JSON list of C-alpha atoms in Angstrom, two decimals:
[
{"chain": "K", "resi": 68, "resn": "UNK", "atom": "CA", "xyz": [-46.18, -17.18, 28.13]},
{"chain": "K", "resi": 69, "resn": "UNK", "atom": "CA", "xyz": [-44.32, -16.74, 24.82]},
{"chain": "K", "resi": 70, "resn": "UNK", "atom": "CA", "xyz": [-46.05, -13.78, 23.14]},
{"chain": "K", "resi": 71, "resn": "UNK", "atom": "CA", "xyz": [-43.59, -13.14, 20.29]},
{"chain": "K", "resi": 72, "resn": "UNK", "atom": "CA", "xyz": [-40.48, -14.50, 18.63]},
{"chain": "K", "resi": 73, "resn": "UNK", "atom": "CA", "xyz": [-37.87, -12.77, 16.50]},
{"chain": "K", "resi": 74, "resn": "UNK", "atom": "CA", "xyz": [-35.08, -14.84, 15.06]},
{"chain": "K", "resi": 75, "resn": "UNK", "atom": "CA", "xyz": [-33.57, -16.70, 12.14]},
{"chain": "K", "resi": 76, "resn": "UNK", "atom": "CA", "xyz": [-35.56, -19.19, 10.12]},
{"chain": "K", "resi": 77, "resn": "UNK", "atom": "CA", "xyz": [-33.87, -22.60, 10.38]},
{"chain": "K", "resi": 78, "resn": "UNK", "atom": "CA", "xyz": [-36.39, -24.65, 8.40]},
{"chain": "K", "resi": 79, "resn": "UNK", "atom": "CA", "xyz": [-39.89, -24.54, 6.96]},
{"chain": "K", "resi": 80, "resn": "UNK", "atom": "CA", "xyz": [-42.73, -26.96, 6.26]},
{"chain": "K", "resi": 81, "resn": "UNK", "atom": "CA", "xyz": [-46.18, -26.84, 4.78]},
{"chain": "K", "resi": 82, "resn": "UNK", "atom": "CA", "xyz": [-47.69, -25.50, 8.01]},
{"chain": "K", "resi": 83, "resn": "UNK", "atom": "CA", "xyz": [-44.79, -24.50, 10.22]},
{"chain": "K", "resi": 84, "resn": "UNK", "atom": "CA", "xyz": [-41.40, -22.81, 10.58]},
{"chain": "K", "resi": 85, "resn": "UNK", "atom": "CA", "xyz": [-38.54, -23.40, 12.98]},
{"chain": "K", "resi": 86, "resn": "UNK", "atom": "CA", "xyz": [-37.04, -20.14, 14.29]},
{"chain": "K", "resi": 87, "resn": "UNK", "atom": "CA", "xyz": [-33.77, -19.93, 16.18]},
{"chain": "K", "resi": 88, "resn": "UNK", "atom": "CA", "xyz": [-33.84, -17.42, 19.02]},
{"chain": "K", "resi": 89, "resn": "UNK", "atom": "CA", "xyz": [-30.84, -17.18, 21.32]},
{"chain": "K", "resi": 90, "resn": "UNK", "atom": "CA", "xyz": [-29.55, -20.58, 20.21]},
{"chain": "K", "resi": 91, "resn": "UNK", "atom": "CA", "xyz": [-32.91, -22.30, 20.76]},
{"chain": "K", "resi": 92, "resn": "UNK", "atom": "CA", "xyz": [-35.04, -23.54, 17.87]},
{"chain": "K", "resi": 93, "resn": "UNK", "atom": "CA", "xyz": [-38.78, -22.97, 18.27]},
{"chain": "K", "resi": 94, "resn": "UNK", "atom": "CA", "xyz": [-41.22, -25.04, 16.21]},
{"chain": "K", "resi": 95, "resn": "UNK", "atom": "CA", "xyz": [-44.14, -22.76, 15.34]},
{"chain": "K", "resi": 96, "resn": "UNK", "atom": "CA", "xyz": [-47.31, -23.61, 13.41]},
{"chain": "K", "resi": 97, "resn": "UNK", "atom": "CA", "xyz": [-48.11, -20.77, 10.99]},
{"chain": "K", "resi": 98, "resn": "UNK", "atom": "CA", "xyz": [-50.60, -20.00, 8.18]},
{"chain": "K", "resi": 99, "resn": "UNK", "atom": "CA", "xyz": [-49.65, -21.53, 4.83]},
{"chain": "K", "resi": 100, "resn": "UNK", "atom": "CA", "xyz": [-48.68, -18.24, 3.23]},
{"chain": "K", "resi": 101, "resn": "UNK", "atom": "CA", "xyz": [-46.16, -17.54, 6.00]},
{"chain": "K", "resi": 102, "resn": "UNK", "atom": "CA", "xyz": [-44.66, -21.03, 5.71]},
{"chain": "K", "resi": 103, "resn": "UNK", "atom": "CA", "xyz": [-44.38, -20.72, 1.91]},
{"chain": "K", "resi": 104, "resn": "UNK", "atom": "CA", "xyz": [-42.82, -17.25, 1.89]},
{"chain": "K", "resi": 105, "resn": "UNK", "atom": "CA", "xyz": [-40.36, -17.72, 4.75]},
{"chain": "K", "resi": 106, "resn": "UNK", "atom": "CA", "xyz": [-36.78, -18.32, 3.65]},
{"chain": "K", "resi": 107, "resn": "UNK", "atom": "CA", "xyz": [-34.11, -20.24, 5.55]},
{"chain": "K", "resi": 108, "resn": "UNK", "atom": "CA", "xyz": [-31.50, -17.85, 6.96]},
{"chain": "K", "resi": 109, "resn": "UNK", "atom": "CA", "xyz": [-33.81, -14.81, 6.92]},
{"chain": "K", "resi": 110, "resn": "UNK", "atom": "CA", "xyz": [-35.13, -12.99, 9.98]},
{"chain": "K", "resi": 111, "resn": "UNK", "atom": "CA", "xyz": [-38.75, -13.48, 10.93]},
{"chain": "K", "resi": 112, "resn": "UNK", "atom": "CA", "xyz": [-40.88, -11.89, 13.65]},
{"chain": "K", "resi": 113, "resn": "UNK", "atom": "CA", "xyz": [-44.03, -13.65, 14.79]},
{"chain": "K", "resi": 114, "resn": "UNK", "atom": "CA", "xyz": [-46.78, -12.79, 17.28]},
{"chain": "K", "resi": 115, "resn": "UNK", "atom": "CA", "xyz": [-47.39, -16.07, 19.04]},
{"chain": "K", "resi": 116, "resn": "UNK", "atom": "CA", "xyz": [-49.87, -17.97, 21.13]},
{"chain": "K", "resi": 117, "resn": "UNK", "atom": "CA", "xyz": [-48.72, -20.85, 23.35]},
{"chain": "K", "resi": 118, "resn": "UNK", "atom": "CA", "xyz": [-51.39, -23.54, 23.61]},
{"chain": "K", "resi": 119, "resn": "UNK", "atom": "CA", "xyz": [-50.94, -25.71, 26.70]},
{"chain": "K", "resi": 120, "resn": "UNK", "atom": "CA", "xyz": [-52.31, -29.24, 26.71]},
{"chain": "K", "resi": 121, "resn": "UNK", "atom": "CA", "xyz": [-51.70, -32.11, 29.10]},
{"chain": "K", "resi": 122, "resn": "UNK", "atom": "CA", "xyz": [-49.35, -33.81, 26.63]},
{"chain": "K", "resi": 123, "resn": "UNK", "atom": "CA", "xyz": [-47.90, -30.88, 24.69]},
{"chain": "K", "resi": 124, "resn": "UNK", "atom": "CA", "xyz": [-46.94, -27.23, 24.50]},
{"chain": "K", "resi": 125, "resn": "UNK", "atom": "CA", "xyz": [-47.66, -25.89, 21.01]},
{"chain": "K", "resi": 126, "resn": "UNK", "atom": "CA", "xyz": [-46.80, -22.52, 19.49]},
{"chain": "K", "resi": 127, "resn": "UNK", "atom": "CA", "xyz": [-48.90, -20.82, 16.81]},
{"chain": "K", "resi": 128, "resn": "UNK", "atom": "CA", "xyz": [-47.53, -17.71, 15.12]},
{"chain": "K", "resi": 129, "resn": "UNK", "atom": "CA", "xyz": [-48.70, -14.84, 12.91]},
{"chain": "K", "resi": 130, "resn": "UNK", "atom": "CA", "xyz": [-46.93, -11.93, 11.25]},
{"chain": "K", "resi": 131, "resn": "UNK", "atom": "CA", "xyz": [-49.64, -9.46, 12.28]},
{"chain": "K", "resi": 132, "resn": "UNK", "atom": "CA", "xyz": [-50.92, -8.86, 15.84]},
{"chain": "K", "resi": 133, "resn": "UNK", "atom": "CA", "xyz": [-54.50, -8.56, 14.58]},
{"chain": "K", "resi": 134, "resn": "UNK", "atom": "CA", "xyz": [-54.28, -12.12, 13.22]},
{"chain": "K", "resi": 135, "resn": "UNK", "atom": "CA", "xyz": [-53.29, -13.33, 16.66]},
{"chain": "K", "resi": 136, "resn": "UNK", "atom": "CA", "xyz": [-56.25, -11.45, 18.12]},
{"chain": "K", "resi": 137, "resn": "UNK", "atom": "CA", "xyz": [-58.66, -13.08, 15.66]},
{"chain": "K", "resi": 138, "resn": "UNK", "atom": "CA", "xyz": [-57.03, -16.45, 16.37]},
{"chain": "K", "resi": 139, "resn": "UNK", "atom": "CA", "xyz": [-57.96, -15.99, 20.01]},
{"chain": "K", "resi": 140, "resn": "UNK", "atom": "CA", "xyz": [-61.55, -15.12, 19.09]},
{"chain": "K", "resi": 141, "resn": "UNK", "atom": "CA", "xyz": [-61.82, -18.19, 16.89]},
{"chain": "K", "resi": 142, "resn": "UNK", "atom": "CA", "xyz": [-60.62, -20.41, 19.73]},
{"chain": "K", "resi": 143, "resn": "UNK", "atom": "CA", "xyz": [-63.53, -19.12, 21.83]},
{"chain": "K", "resi": 144, "resn": "UNK", "atom": "CA", "xyz": [-65.99, -20.64, 19.36]},
{"chain": "K", "resi": 145, "resn": "UNK", "atom": "CA", "xyz": [-67.45, -24.01, 20.35]},
{"chain": "K", "resi": 146, "resn": "UNK", "atom": "CA", "xyz": [-65.85, -26.78, 18.28]},
{"chain": "K", "resi": 147, "resn": "UNK", "atom": "CA", "xyz": [-62.93, -24.72, 16.95]},
{"chain": "K", "resi": 148, "resn": "UNK", "atom": "CA", "xyz": [-59.48, -25.94, 17.97]},
{"chain": "K", "resi": 149, "resn": "UNK", "atom": "CA", "xyz": [-56.07, -24.37, 17.30]},
{"chain": "K", "resi": 150, "resn": "UNK", "atom": "CA", "xyz": [-55.49, -26.21, 14.02]},
{"chain": "K", "resi": 151, "resn": "UNK", "atom": "CA", "xyz": [-58.97, -25.30, 12.72]},
{"chain": "K", "resi": 152, "resn": "UNK", "atom": "CA", "xyz": [-58.50, -21.65, 13.75]},
{"chain": "K", "resi": 153, "resn": "UNK", "atom": "CA", "xyz": [-55.15, -21.62, 11.97]},
{"chain": "K", "resi": 154, "resn": "UNK", "atom": "CA", "xyz": [-56.83, -23.11, 8.92]},
{"chain": "K", "resi": 155, "resn": "UNK", "atom": "CA", "xyz": [-59.38, -20.28, 8.87]},
{"chain": "K", "resi": 156, "resn": "UNK", "atom": "CA", "xyz": [-56.62, -17.65, 9.01]},
{"chain": "K", "resi": 157, "resn": "UNK", "atom": "CA", "xyz": [-54.70, -19.46, 6.32]},
{"chain": "K", "resi": 158, "resn": "UNK", "atom": "CA", "xyz": [-57.74, -19.48, 4.02]},
{"chain": "K", "resi": 159, "resn": "UNK", "atom": "CA", "xyz": [-59.21, -16.04, 4.80]},
{"chain": "K", "resi": 160, "resn": "UNK", "atom": "CA", "xyz": [-57.79, -12.64, 5.61]},
{"chain": "K", "resi": 161, "resn": "UNK", "atom": "CA", "xyz": [-58.82, -10.83, 8.80]},
{"chain": "K", "resi": 162, "resn": "UNK", "atom": "CA", "xyz": [-60.97, -8.47, 6.74]},
{"chain": "K", "resi": 163, "resn": "UNK", "atom": "CA", "xyz": [-62.67, -11.38, 4.97]},
{"chain": "K", "resi": 164, "resn": "UNK", "atom": "CA", "xyz": [-63.41, -13.04, 8.31]},
{"chain": "K", "resi": 165, "resn": "UNK", "atom": "CA", "xyz": [-64.83, -9.82, 9.74]},
{"chain": "K", "resi": 166, "resn": "UNK", "atom": "CA", "xyz": [-66.92, -9.21, 6.62]},
{"chain": "K", "resi": 167, "resn": "UNK", "atom": "CA", "xyz": [-68.37, -12.73, 6.64]},
{"chain": "K", "resi": 168, "resn": "UNK", "atom": "CA", "xyz": [-69.34, -12.41, 10.32]},
{"chain": "K", "resi": 169, "resn": "UNK", "atom": "CA", "xyz": [-70.83, -8.94, 9.78]},
{"chain": "K", "resi": 170, "resn": "UNK", "atom": "CA", "xyz": [-72.86, -10.24, 6.82]},
{"chain": "K", "resi": 171, "resn": "UNK", "atom": "CA", "xyz": [-73.95, -13.37, 8.74]},
{"chain": "K", "resi": 172, "resn": "UNK", "atom": "CA", "xyz": [-72.41, -15.42, 5.92]},
{"chain": "K", "resi": 173, "resn": "UNK", "atom": "CA", "xyz": [-71.01, -18.79, 6.96]},
{"chain": "K", "resi": 174, "resn": "UNK", "atom": "CA", "xyz": [-70.17, -19.92, 3.38]},
{"chain": "K", "resi": 175, "resn": "UNK", "atom": "CA", "xyz": [-66.50, -18.75, 3.50]},
{"chain": "K", "resi": 176, "resn": "UNK", "atom": "CA", "xyz": [-65.92, -20.80, 6.68]},
{"chain": "K", "resi": 177, "resn": "UNK", "atom": "CA", "xyz": [-67.56, -23.93, 5.24]},
{"chain": "K", "resi": 178, "resn": "UNK", "atom": "CA", "xyz": [-64.91, -23.88, 2.50]},
{"chain": "K", "resi": 179, "resn": "UNK", "atom": "CA", "xyz": [-62.13, -24.27, 5.09]},
{"chain": "K", "resi": 180, "resn": "UNK", "atom": "CA", "xyz": [-60.92, -27.83, 5.54]},
{"chain": "K", "resi": 181, "resn": "UNK", "atom": "CA", "xyz": [-61.99, -29.19, 8.90]},
{"chain": "K", "resi": 182, "resn": "UNK", "atom": "CA", "xyz": [-64.83, -26.72, 9.37]},
{"chain": "K", "resi": 183, "resn": "UNK", "atom": "CA", "xyz": [-68.26, -28.31, 9.01]},
{"chain": "K", "resi": 184, "resn": "UNK", "atom": "CA", "xyz": [-71.59, -26.50, 8.41]},
{"chain": "K", "resi": 185, "resn": "UNK", "atom": "CA", "xyz": [-72.52, -26.45, 12.12]},
{"chain": "K", "resi": 186, "resn": "UNK", "atom": "CA", "xyz": [-69.16, -25.05, 13.22]},
{"chain": "K", "resi": 187, "resn": "UNK", "atom": "CA", "xyz": [-69.18, -22.52, 10.38]},
{"chain": "K", "resi": 188, "resn": "UNK", "atom": "CA", "xyz": [-72.55, -21.22, 11.61]},
{"chain": "K", "resi": 189, "resn": "UNK", "atom": "CA", "xyz": [-71.31, -21.10, 15.18]},
{"chain": "K", "resi": 190, "resn": "UNK", "atom": "CA", "xyz": [-68.34, -18.96, 14.08]},
{"chain": "K", "resi": 191, "resn": "UNK", "atom": "CA", "xyz": [-70.67, -16.40, 12.58]},
{"chain": "K", "resi": 192, "resn": "UNK", "atom": "CA", "xyz": [-73.04, -16.44, 15.57]},
{"chain": "K", "resi": 193, "resn": "UNK", "atom": "CA", "xyz": [-70.50, -16.47, 18.37]},
{"chain": "K", "resi": 194, "resn": "UNK", "atom": "CA", "xyz": [-68.14, -13.87, 16.84]},
{"chain": "K", "resi": 195, "resn": "UNK", "atom": "CA", "xyz": [-70.91, -11.39, 16.01]},
{"chain": "K", "resi": 196, "resn": "UNK", "atom": "CA", "xyz": [-69.98, -8.01, 17.40]},
{"chain": "K", "resi": 197, "resn": "UNK", "atom": "CA", "xyz": [-66.48, -9.11, 18.46]},
{"chain": "K", "resi": 198, "resn": "UNK", "atom": "CA", "xyz": [-64.52, -8.27, 15.30]},
{"chain": "K", "resi": 199, "resn": "UNK", "atom": "CA", "xyz": [-63.70, -4.90, 13.79]},
{"chain": "K", "resi": 200, "resn": "UNK", "atom": "CA", "xyz": [-65.55, -4.20, 10.56]},
{"chain": "K", "resi": 201, "resn": "UNK", "atom": "CA", "xyz": [-63.31, -4.44, 7.46]},
{"chain": "K", "resi": 202, "resn": "UNK", "atom": "CA", "xyz": [-62.02, -1.17, 6.13]},
{"chain": "K", "resi": 203, "resn": "UNK", "atom": "CA", "xyz": [-63.98, 0.32, 3.18]},
{"chain": "K", "resi": 204, "resn": "UNK", "atom": "CA", "xyz": [-60.81, 0.22, 1.09]},
{"chain": "K", "resi": 205, "resn": "UNK", "atom": "CA", "xyz": [-60.37, -3.49, 1.74]},
{"chain": "K", "resi": 206, "resn": "UNK", "atom": "CA", "xyz": [-64.02, -4.20, 0.96]},
{"chain": "K", "resi": 207, "resn": "UNK", "atom": "CA", "xyz": [-63.79, -2.22, -2.28]},
{"chain": "K", "resi": 208, "resn": "UNK", "atom": "CA", "xyz": [-60.62, -4.08, -3.27]},
{"chain": "K", "resi": 209, "resn": "UNK", "atom": "CA", "xyz": [-62.29, -7.47, -2.70]},
{"chain": "K", "resi": 210, "resn": "UNK", "atom": "CA", "xyz": [-65.28, -6.44, -4.76]},
{"chain": "K", "resi": 211, "resn": "UNK", "atom": "CA", "xyz": [-63.15, -5.14, -7.60]},
{"chain": "K", "resi": 212, "resn": "UNK", "atom": "CA", "xyz": [-61.01, -8.28, -7.66]},
{"chain": "K", "resi": 213, "resn": "UNK", "atom": "CA", "xyz": [-64.02, -10.59, -7.59]},
{"chain": "K", "resi": 214, "resn": "UNK", "atom": "CA", "xyz": [-65.71, -8.65, -10.40]},
{"chain": "K", "resi": 215, "resn": "UNK", "atom": "CA", "xyz": [-62.56, -8.75, -12.56]},
{"chain": "K", "resi": 216, "resn": "UNK", "atom": "CA", "xyz": [-62.17, -12.51, -12.08]},
{"chain": "K", "resi": 217, "resn": "UNK", "atom": "CA", "xyz": [-65.78, -13.21, -12.99]},
{"chain": "K", "resi": 218, "resn": "UNK", "atom": "CA", "xyz": [-65.51, -11.02, -16.11]},
{"chain": "K", "resi": 219, "resn": "UNK", "atom": "CA", "xyz": [-62.37, -12.83, -17.31]},
{"chain": "K", "resi": 220, "resn": "UNK", "atom": "CA", "xyz": [-63.81, -16.27, -16.56]},
{"chain": "K", "resi": 221, "resn": "UNK", "atom": "CA", "xyz": [-67.10, -15.45, -18.31]},
{"chain": "K", "resi": 222, "resn": "UNK", "atom": "CA", "xyz": [-65.20, -14.29, -21.41]},
{"chain": "K", "resi": 223, "resn": "UNK", "atom": "CA", "xyz": [-63.17, -17.50, -21.44]},
{"chain": "K", "resi": 224, "resn": "UNK", "atom": "CA", "xyz": [-66.29, -19.66, -21.23]},
{"chain": "K", "resi": 225, "resn": "UNK", "atom": "CA", "xyz": [-68.03, -17.68, -23.95]},
{"chain": "K", "resi": 226, "resn": "UNK", "atom": "CA", "xyz": [-64.93, -18.14, -26.10]},
{"chain": "K", "resi": 227, "resn": "UNK", "atom": "CA", "xyz": [-65.28, -21.89, -25.64]},
{"chain": "K", "resi": 228, "resn": "UNK", "atom": "CA", "xyz": [-68.86, -21.75, -26.91]},
{"chain": "K", "resi": 229, "resn": "UNK", "atom": "CA", "xyz": [-71.04, -21.36, -23.84]},
{"chain": "K", "resi": 230, "resn": "UNK", "atom": "CA", "xyz": [-73.84, -18.82, -23.89]},
{"chain": "K", "resi": 231, "resn": "UNK", "atom": "CA", "xyz": [-73.31, -15.50, -22.09]},
{"chain": "K", "resi": 232, "resn": "UNK", "atom": "CA", "xyz": [-75.99, -16.35, -19.51]},
{"chain": "K", "resi": 233, "resn": "UNK", "atom": "CA", "xyz": [-74.68, -19.80, -18.67]},
{"chain": "K", "resi": 234, "resn": "UNK", "atom": "CA", "xyz": [-71.07, -18.58, -18.72]},
{"chain": "K", "resi": 235, "resn": "UNK", "atom": "CA", "xyz": [-71.76, -15.74, -16.32]},
{"chain": "K", "resi": 236, "resn": "UNK", "atom": "CA", "xyz": [-73.72, -17.93, -13.91]},
{"chain": "K", "resi": 237, "resn": "UNK", "atom": "CA", "xyz": [-70.99, -20.59, -13.93]},
{"chain": "K", "resi": 238, "resn": "UNK", "atom": "CA", "xyz": [-68.24, -18.00, -13.53]},
{"chain": "K", "resi": 239, "resn": "UNK", "atom": "CA", "xyz": [-69.99, -16.33, -10.58]},
{"chain": "K", "resi": 240, "resn": "UNK", "atom": "CA", "xyz": [-70.68, -19.62, -8.78]},
{"chain": "K", "resi": 241, "resn": "UNK", "atom": "CA", "xyz": [-67.13, -20.90, -9.40]},
{"chain": "K", "resi": 242, "resn": "UNK", "atom": "CA", "xyz": [-65.51, -17.70, -8.14]},
{"chain": "K", "resi": 243, "resn": "UNK", "atom": "CA", "xyz": [-67.73, -17.62, -5.04]},
{"chain": "K", "resi": 244, "resn": "UNK", "atom": "CA", "xyz": [-66.82, -21.22, -4.14]},
{"chain": "K", "resi": 245, "resn": "UNK", "atom": "CA", "xyz": [-63.10, -20.97, -4.95]},
{"chain": "K", "resi": 246, "resn": "UNK", "atom": "CA", "xyz": [-60.29, -20.54, -2.43]},
{"chain": "K", "resi": 247, "resn": "UNK", "atom": "CA", "xyz": [-58.33, -17.29, -2.30]},
{"chain": "K", "resi": 248, "resn": "UNK", "atom": "CA", "xyz": [-55.42, -19.04, -4.01]},
{"chain": "K", "resi": 249, "resn": "UNK", "atom": "CA", "xyz": [-57.56, -20.31, -6.88]},
{"chain": "K", "resi": 250, "resn": "UNK", "atom": "CA", "xyz": [-59.06, -16.86, -7.42]},
{"chain": "K", "resi": 251, "resn": "UNK", "atom": "CA", "xyz": [-55.59, -15.69, -8.42]},
{"chain": "K", "resi": 252, "resn": "UNK", "atom": "CA", "xyz": [-55.59, -18.05, -11.41]},
{"chain": "K", "resi": 253, "resn": "UNK", "atom": "CA", "xyz": [-58.23, -17.80, -14.11]},
{"chain": "K", "resi": 254, "resn": "UNK", "atom": "CA", "xyz": [-57.00, -21.09, -15.61]},
{"chain": "K", "resi": 255, "resn": "UNK", "atom": "CA", "xyz": [-57.61, -22.89, -12.31]},
{"chain": "K", "resi": 256, "resn": "UNK", "atom": "CA", "xyz": [-61.11, -21.39, -12.09]},
{"chain": "K", "resi": 257, "resn": "UNK", "atom": "CA", "xyz": [-61.76, -22.29, -15.74]},
{"chain": "K", "resi": 258, "resn": "UNK", "atom": "CA", "xyz": [-61.03, -25.96, -15.04]},
{"chain": "K", "resi": 259, "resn": "UNK", "atom": "CA", "xyz": [-63.42, -25.88, -12.08]},
{"chain": "K", "resi": 260, "resn": "UNK", "atom": "CA", "xyz": [-66.13, -24.12, -14.09]},
{"chain": "K", "resi": 261, "resn": "UNK", "atom": "CA", "xyz": [-65.87, -26.61, -16.94]},
{"chain": "K", "resi": 262, "resn": "UNK", "atom": "CA", "xyz": [-66.09, -29.50, -14.50]},
{"chain": "K", "resi": 263, "resn": "UNK", "atom": "CA", "xyz": [-69.21, -27.99, -12.94]},
{"chain": "K", "resi": 264, "resn": "UNK", "atom": "CA", "xyz": [-70.83, -27.37, -16.31]},
{"chain": "K", "resi": 265, "resn": "UNK", "atom": "CA", "xyz": [-70.76, -31.08, -17.04]},
{"chain": "K", "resi": 266, "resn": "UNK", "atom": "CA", "xyz": [-69.59, -33.34, -19.85]},
{"chain": "K", "resi": 267, "resn": "UNK", "atom": "CA", "xyz": [-70.86, -31.21, -22.73]},
{"chain": "K", "resi": 268, "resn": "UNK", "atom": "CA", "xyz": [-68.03, -30.48, -25.16]},
{"chain": "K", "resi": 269, "resn": "UNK", "atom": "CA", "xyz": [-66.57, -27.00, -25.31]},
{"chain": "K", "resi": 270, "resn": "UNK", "atom": "CA", "xyz": [-67.89, -25.21, -28.33]},
{"chain": "K", "resi": 271, "resn": "UNK", "atom": "CA", "xyz": [-71.44, -26.50, -27.83]},
{"chain": "K", "resi": 272, "resn": "UNK", "atom": "CA", "xyz": [-73.50, -23.61, -26.50]},
{"chain": "K", "resi": 273, "resn": "UNK", "atom": "CA", "xyz": [-75.90, -24.19, -23.64]},
{"chain": "K", "resi": 274, "resn": "UNK", "atom": "CA", "xyz": [-78.73, -22.12, -22.21]}
]
């Protein structure tokens, strides 16, 4: 069993890195943020899980041991394979996963590519009581960030002529449905909100 790797990054892709350890290059599937931030020639340490199949041996790696632990829990859910579990950890933080399970909220999982409504519900049901609750600090940070994004997006929509009520409702719905990456960009959320509001021209108040 290969439980960890520490070596030099030889190459990267959208969903993987190749790490050289002792002259051997290991191809490891990783969350998107790890793949995007890894730099060729730099050192990288990963906590890994070796998935054995009849036709392949596949490595999955994470920078934090708690992510590897949650990866294992996700694999225990009916219908969740390694790639889907990796997708969940690439889309949501460990705290966000734990919070969604604790709140019996399958919506965050339904927004992950490859996770359907039935599987999303199974994740919440089958992981109940298995994950550590998110830290209060992390929960407060998520709430503050979400509130700030909604406020900025509402102001932008009002500036384009939408009523305060309609703007706030659209901003809240858009932020709730957006990916973590999109929440970092008000302009990206604004495009989504305008698309959801329909063909009415900006500057024409509604509601």
